[in-house]
Short mmCIF file of C-alpha atoms in Angstrom, two decimals:
data_model
loop_
_atom_site.label_atom_id
_atom_site.label_comp_id
_atom_site.label_asym_id
_atom_site.label_seq_id
_atom_site.Cartn_x
_atom_site.Cartn_y
_atom_site.Cartn_z
CA UNK A 1 -15.79 -15.31 -12.60
CA UNK A 2 -15.97 -11.54 -13.07
CA UNK A 3 -13.43 -9.16 -11.52
CA UNK A 4 -16.05 -8.21 -8.94
CA UNK A 5 -16.70 -11.83 -7.96
CA UNK A 6 -12.97 -12.56 -7.76
CA UNK A 7 -12.43 -9.50 -5.57
CA UNK A 8 -15.34 -10.36 -3.26
CA UNK A 9 -14.04 -13.92 -2.87
CA UNK A 10 -10.53 -12.63 -2.24
CA UNK A 11 -11.75 -10.02 0.26
CA UNK A 12 -13.68 -12.66 2.19
CA UNK A 13 -10.53 -14.77 2.36
CA UNK A 14 -8.50 -11.76 3.47
CA UNK A 15 -11.18 -10.84 6.02
CA UNK A 16 -10.75 -14.24 7.68
CA UNK A 17 -7.00 -13.63 7.98
CA UNK A 18 -7.65 -10.11 9.32
CA UNK A 19 -10.14 -11.54 11.81
CA UNK A 20 -7.56 -14.10 12.92
CA UNK A 21 -5.00 -11.34 13.48
CA UNK A 22 -7.58 -9.31 15.41
CA UNK A 23 -8.55 -12.22 17.68
CA UNK A 24 -4.97 -13.39 18.20
CA UNK A 25 -4.03 -9.87 19.32
CA UNK A 26 -7.02 -9.54 21.64
CA UNK A 27 -6.20 -12.84 23.39
CA UNK A 28 -2.52 -11.89 23.68
CA UNK A 29 -1.01 -14.36 21.20
CA UNK A 30 0.25 -11.43 19.11
CA UNK A 31 1.70 -8.75 21.39
CA UNK A 32 2.65 -5.21 20.28
CA UNK A 33 6.26 -6.39 20.11
CA UNK A 34 5.16 -9.44 18.14
CA UNK A 35 3.25 -7.23 15.71
CA UNK A 36 6.38 -5.17 15.13
CA UNK A 37 8.39 -8.33 14.54
CA UNK A 38 5.83 -9.59 12.03
CA UNK A 39 5.89 -6.22 10.26
CA UNK A 40 9.68 -6.27 10.08
CA UNK A 41 9.63 -9.86 8.82
CA UNK A 42 7.12 -8.90 6.16
CA UNK A 43 8.97 -5.81 4.93
CA UNK A 44 12.50 -7.17 5.18
CA UNK A 45 11.99 -10.72 3.92
CA UNK A 46 8.56 -11.92 2.77
CA UNK A 47 7.58 -8.95 0.58
CA UNK A 48 11.01 -8.82 -1.15
CA UNK A 49 10.74 -12.55 -1.95
CA UNK A 50 7.22 -11.99 -3.29
CA UNK A 51 8.40 -9.09 -5.46
CA UNK A 52 11.33 -11.08 -6.90
CA UNK A 53 8.98 -13.96 -7.75
CA UNK A 54 6.59 -11.56 -9.49
CA UNK A 55 9.36 -10.67 -11.98
CA UNK A 56 9.85 -14.32 -12.97
CA UNK A 57 7.89 -14.00 -16.20
CA UNK A 58 9.12 -13.95 -19.78
CA UNK A 59 10.36 -10.52 -20.77
CA UNK A 60 8.63 -9.01 -23.77
CA UNK A 61 8.56 -5.58 -25.31
CA UNK A 62 4.97 -5.28 -24.08
CA UNK A 63 6.04 -5.87 -20.48
CA UNK A 64 8.81 -3.25 -20.74
CA UNK A 65 6.30 -0.75 -22.10
CA UNK A 66 3.87 -1.62 -19.28
CA UNK A 67 6.54 -1.12 -16.61
CA UNK A 68 7.66 2.22 -18.09
CA UNK A 69 4.05 3.36 -18.41
CA UNK A 70 3.30 2.27 -14.85
CA UNK A 71 6.21 4.32 -13.50
CA UNK A 72 5.07 7.41 -15.41
CA UNK A 73 1.44 6.99 -14.32
CA UNK A 74 2.42 6.37 -10.70
CA UNK A 75 4.64 9.47 -10.64
CA UNK A 76 1.75 11.56 -11.95
CA UNK A 77 -0.65 10.11 -9.38
CA UNK A 78 1.81 10.79 -6.54
CA UNK A 79 2.02 14.44 -7.63
CA UNK A 80 -1.79 14.48 -7.66
CA UNK A 81 -1.83 13.19 -4.06
CA UNK A 82 0.61 15.89 -2.97
CA UNK A 83 -1.46 18.59 -4.65
CA UNK A 84 -4.88 17.70 -3.30
CA UNK A 85 -3.56 16.98 0.21
CA UNK A 86 -2.74 20.68 0.49
CA UNK A 87 -6.35 21.77 0.03
CA UNK A 88 -8.86 19.17 1.24
CA UNK A 89 -8.13 19.27 5.00
CA UNK A 90 -8.78 22.90 6.06
CA UNK A 91 -8.66 24.11 9.63
CA UNK A 92 -6.64 21.23 11.10
CA UNK A 93 -3.93 21.53 13.74
CA UNK A 94 -0.38 20.93 12.55
CA UNK A 95 -0.03 17.45 14.13
CA UNK A 96 -3.34 16.27 12.64
CA UNK A 97 -2.65 17.89 9.27
CA UNK A 98 0.71 16.11 9.04
CA UNK A 99 -1.05 12.76 9.58
CA UNK A 100 -3.79 13.55 7.05
CA UNK A 101 -1.43 14.71 4.33
CA UNK A 102 1.06 11.87 4.86
CA UNK A 103 -1.74 9.27 4.85
CA UNK A 104 -2.95 10.76 1.56
CA UNK A 105 0.38 10.43 -0.24
CA UNK A 106 1.29 7.11 1.40
CA UNK A 107 -1.29 4.33 1.09
CA UNK A 108 -0.99 0.73 2.21
CA UNK A 109 -0.24 -0.47 -1.32
CA UNK A 110 2.64 -2.62 -0.01
CA UNK A 111 1.01 -4.60 2.81
CA UNK A 112 -2.51 -4.73 1.38
CA UNK A 113 -2.12 -3.82 -2.29
CA UNK A 114 0.30 -6.53 -3.39
CA UNK A 115 -1.76 -9.50 -2.11
CA UNK A 116 -5.07 -8.03 -3.30
CA UNK A 117 -4.00 -6.82 -6.75
CA UNK A 118 -1.78 -9.85 -7.24
CA UNK A 119 -4.73 -12.09 -6.36
CA UNK A 120 -6.89 -10.30 -8.91
CA UNK A 121 -4.44 -9.85 -11.81
CA UNK A 122 -1.88 -12.59 -11.12
CA UNK A 123 1.94 -12.21 -11.32
CA UNK A 124 1.68 -9.28 -13.74
CA UNK A 125 -0.51 -7.45 -11.25
CA UNK A 126 2.03 -8.07 -8.49
CA UNK A 127 4.82 -6.83 -10.77
CA UNK A 128 2.98 -3.62 -11.66
CA UNK A 129 2.02 -2.98 -8.03
CA UNK A 130 5.68 -3.41 -7.07
CA UNK A 131 6.54 -0.77 -9.68
CA UNK A 132 3.88 1.55 -8.20
CA UNK A 133 5.74 1.32 -4.89
CA UNK A 134 8.90 2.92 -6.32
CA UNK A 135 7.51 6.47 -6.73
CA UNK A 136 5.53 6.05 -3.50
CA UNK A 137 8.68 5.16 -1.54
CA UNK A 138 10.45 8.17 -3.03
CA UNK A 139 7.62 10.50 -1.97
CA UNK A 140 7.08 8.94 1.46
CA UNK A 141 10.75 9.32 2.42
CA UNK A 142 11.06 12.83 0.98
CA UNK A 143 7.99 15.08 0.81
CA UNK A 144 6.07 12.72 3.11
CA UNK A 145 8.70 12.60 5.83
CA UNK A 146 9.16 16.37 5.63
CA UNK A 147 5.58 16.75 6.93
CA UNK A 148 6.81 15.45 10.30
CA UNK A 149 10.44 16.58 10.28
CA UNK A 150 13.16 18.03 8.07
CA UNK A 151 14.78 15.80 5.46
CA UNK A 152 17.96 15.95 3.43
CA UNK A 153 18.85 14.35 0.11
CA UNK A 154 21.51 12.08 1.61
CA UNK A 155 19.13 10.48 4.12
CA UNK A 156 16.45 10.08 1.41
CA UNK A 157 18.87 8.30 -0.92
CA UNK A 158 20.09 6.09 1.91
CA UNK A 159 16.55 5.03 2.85
CA UNK A 160 15.69 4.28 -0.78
CA UNK A 161 18.93 2.43 -1.50
CA UNK A 162 18.62 0.25 1.60
CA UNK A 163 14.88 -0.44 1.51
CA UNK A 164 14.47 -4.21 0.96
CA UNK A 165 11.39 -3.84 -1.27
CA UNK A 166 13.12 -1.37 -3.58
CA UNK A 167 16.20 -3.62 -3.71
CA UNK A 168 13.93 -6.56 -4.57
CA UNK A 169 12.41 -4.63 -7.49
CA UNK A 170 15.86 -4.02 -8.98
CA UNK A 171 16.99 -7.62 -8.35
CA UNK A 172 13.82 -8.98 -9.94
CA UNK A 173 14.11 -6.62 -12.89
CA UNK A 174 17.79 -7.53 -13.39
CA UNK A 175 16.90 -11.24 -13.41
CA UNK A 176 14.08 -10.62 -15.89
CA UNK A 177 16.37 -8.63 -18.20
CA UNK A 178 18.88 -11.49 -18.12
CA UNK A 179 16.20 -13.92 -19.26
CA UNK A 180 15.29 -15.21 -15.78
CA UNK A 181 18.05 -17.81 -15.56
CA UNK A 182 17.13 -21.00 -13.75
CA UNK A 183 17.94 -20.53 -10.08
CA UNK A 184 19.20 -23.40 -7.93
CA UNK A 185 16.15 -25.43 -6.91
CA UNK A 186 16.57 -24.92 -3.13
CA UNK A 187 16.81 -21.14 -3.68
CA UNK A 188 13.79 -21.07 -6.01
CA UNK A 189 11.69 -23.12 -3.59
CA UNK A 190 12.78 -20.92 -0.69
CA UNK A 191 11.74 -17.78 -2.60
CA UNK A 192 8.42 -19.32 -3.61
CA UNK A 193 7.74 -20.61 -0.09
CA UNK A 194 8.41 -17.23 1.50
CA UNK A 195 6.40 -15.49 -1.20
CA UNK A 196 3.37 -17.67 -0.51
CA UNK A 197 3.32 -16.40 3.11
CA UNK A 198 2.77 -12.81 1.98
CA UNK A 199 -1.03 -12.71 2.00
CA UNK A 200 -1.48 -14.46 5.33
CA UNK A 201 1.18 -12.52 7.24
CA UNK A 202 0.12 -9.18 5.71
CA UNK A 203 -3.48 -9.66 6.81
CA UNK A 204 -2.50 -10.90 10.28
CA UNK A 205 -0.54 -7.66 10.73
CA UNK A 206 -3.52 -5.59 9.51
CA UNK A 207 -5.83 -7.43 11.93
CA UNK A 208 -3.38 -6.84 14.76
CA UNK A 209 -3.21 -3.12 13.93
CA UNK A 210 -7.01 -2.90 14.00
CA UNK A 211 -7.10 -4.68 17.37
CA UNK A 212 -4.51 -2.28 18.76
CA UNK A 213 -6.34 0.90 17.73
CA UNK A 214 -7.54 2.82 20.77
CA UNK A 215 -9.67 5.86 21.57
CA UNK A 216 -11.61 5.88 18.32
CA UNK A 217 -13.85 8.95 18.32
CA UNK A 218 -16.55 8.14 15.79
CA UNK A 219 -17.89 11.69 16.13
CA UNK A 220 -14.73 13.14 14.58
CA UNK A 221 -15.98 14.36 11.20
CA UNK A 222 -12.48 14.75 9.76
CA UNK A 223 -11.80 11.02 10.19
CA UNK A 224 -14.89 10.23 8.15
CA UNK A 225 -14.03 12.84 5.51
CA UNK A 226 -10.53 11.41 5.17
CA UNK A 227 -11.93 7.85 4.92
CA UNK A 228 -14.25 8.97 2.12
CA UNK A 229 -11.46 10.86 0.34
CA UNK A 230 -8.92 8.02 0.64
CA UNK A 231 -11.24 5.16 -0.36
CA UNK A 232 -13.73 6.78 -2.73
CA UNK A 233 -12.88 10.29 -3.90
CA UNK A 234 -9.22 9.71 -4.80
CA UNK A 235 -9.62 6.42 -6.71
CA UNK A 236 -12.62 7.81 -8.59
CA UNK A 237 -10.59 10.88 -9.55
CA UNK A 238 -7.70 8.68 -10.70
CA UNK A 239 -10.10 6.53 -12.72
CA UNK A 240 -11.63 9.59 -14.42
CA UNK A 241 -8.18 10.96 -15.24
CA UNK A 242 -6.82 7.66 -16.62
CA UNK A 243 -9.92 6.44 -18.45
CA UNK A 244 -9.46 8.53 -21.64
CA UNK A 245 -5.71 7.84 -21.79
CA UNK A 246 -4.41 5.28 -24.32
CA UNK A 247 -3.00 2.87 -21.74
CA UNK A 248 -3.43 -0.83 -21.01
CA UNK A 249 -6.65 -1.48 -19.00
CA UNK A 250 -4.61 -3.53 -16.52
CA UNK A 251 -2.38 -0.52 -15.80
CA UNK A 252 -5.49 1.58 -15.22
CA UNK A 253 -7.00 -1.11 -12.99
CA UNK A 254 -3.85 -1.59 -10.91
CA UNK A 255 -3.45 2.17 -10.43
CA UNK A 256 -7.09 2.72 -9.46
CA UNK A 257 -7.02 -0.12 -6.93
CA UNK A 258 -3.64 1.02 -5.56
CA UNK A 259 -5.02 4.55 -5.15
CA UNK A 260 -8.00 3.15 -3.22
CA UNK A 261 -5.89 1.41 -0.57
CA UNK A 262 -6.23 2.48 3.09
CA UNK A 263 -3.83 4.72 4.97
CA UNK A 264 -0.25 3.49 5.22
CA UNK A 265 0.72 2.01 8.58
CA UNK A 266 3.85 4.16 8.66
CA UNK A 267 1.56 7.15 9.30
CA UNK A 268 1.11 6.13 12.93
CA UNK A 269 4.74 5.08 13.29
CA UNK A 270 6.07 8.47 12.16
CA UNK A 271 3.42 10.36 14.14
CA UNK A 272 4.51 8.56 17.31
CA UNK A 273 8.20 9.11 16.59
CA UNK A 274 7.99 12.80 15.70
CA UNK A 275 5.35 14.01 18.20
CA UNK A 276 2.47 13.96 15.76
CA UNK A 277 -1.09 12.93 16.66
CA UNK A 278 -0.44 9.19 16.85
CA UNK A 279 -3.91 8.20 18.21
CA UNK A 280 -5.55 10.15 15.39
CA UNK A 281 -3.25 8.46 12.86
CA UNK A 282 -4.16 5.04 14.26
CA UNK A 283 -7.85 5.86 13.85
CA UNK A 284 -7.28 6.83 10.21
CA UNK A 285 -5.60 3.48 9.61
CA UNK A 286 -8.35 1.62 11.46
CA UNK A 287 -11.30 3.18 9.64
CA UNK A 288 -9.82 3.10 6.15
CA UNK A 289 -8.61 -0.50 6.52
CA UNK A 290 -12.02 -1.59 7.82
CA UNK A 291 -14.07 0.12 5.12
CA UNK A 292 -11.66 -0.88 2.34
CA UNK A 293 -13.04 -4.40 2.74
CA UNK A 294 -16.22 -2.96 1.19
CA UNK A 295 -14.94 -0.25 -1.14
CA UNK A 296 -12.27 -2.28 -2.97
CA UNK A 297 -14.73 -4.84 -4.39
CA UNK A 298 -16.99 -1.96 -5.41
CA UNK A 299 -14.09 -0.33 -7.28
CA UNK A 300 -13.82 -3.51 -9.32
CA UNK A 301 -17.23 -2.73 -10.79
CA UNK A 302 -15.57 0.24 -12.54
CA UNK A 303 -12.79 -1.84 -14.08
#
């Protein structure tokens, strides 16, 4: 099967999970409190287990080079996000502009990216996507958070040091550097079992978020412009920038797909917490998540 066929098949599978989350929320099985609990479970337990498992591959010099290259590329792309977010949303009120800029620098590469890219590229794809998350977490808790409120270096370091996904990256990398020693069987099976829940739970949460979106004004041109920028313009720009570079095609593919992910769900969370335009942020998440089901397979045609 081609990359496009694999992605279409994967997206159809994910769509069914998203649909299940949507329906379960509409009939009341998943409440707003339940959605938050699922999100916390995903971030604090399932995703870290998935990340640790992704590092359980034989360490080679090629893998070390790929990880180092991925960090450098991801840092450059994050700076690109910060730069263009300052210029492509003219004439917006401060609360809306904060949402637009934050949702540009912070995509949903954790919830949505890991299961999709991992499904396409296998464990190495999951590993590289996990590495992409490191610069993104740094930006989202520093420059990103400063769009809604003031930040200080101590709070940024604390958030990074205590984030379960970042901790999982370092644990997984430490295990890989030590030759991936054989873990006790119950522990290994527990990690693998939790990791296998990642795709299903992630998509149920996405479906629940879509079901909870309210007051969607389809006549709001800025929402459509952002959707186009987030899902089409940005990944195409990243692809054009990376294409002539002498890097592994998988690194290019992972970065392009990661850059084409929908708006991060934390956009609405921070907007609600810091008096931003939370309904507008929810609409950005809704539209980009919905249309990413179409645009992500199309991006595979480039790779």
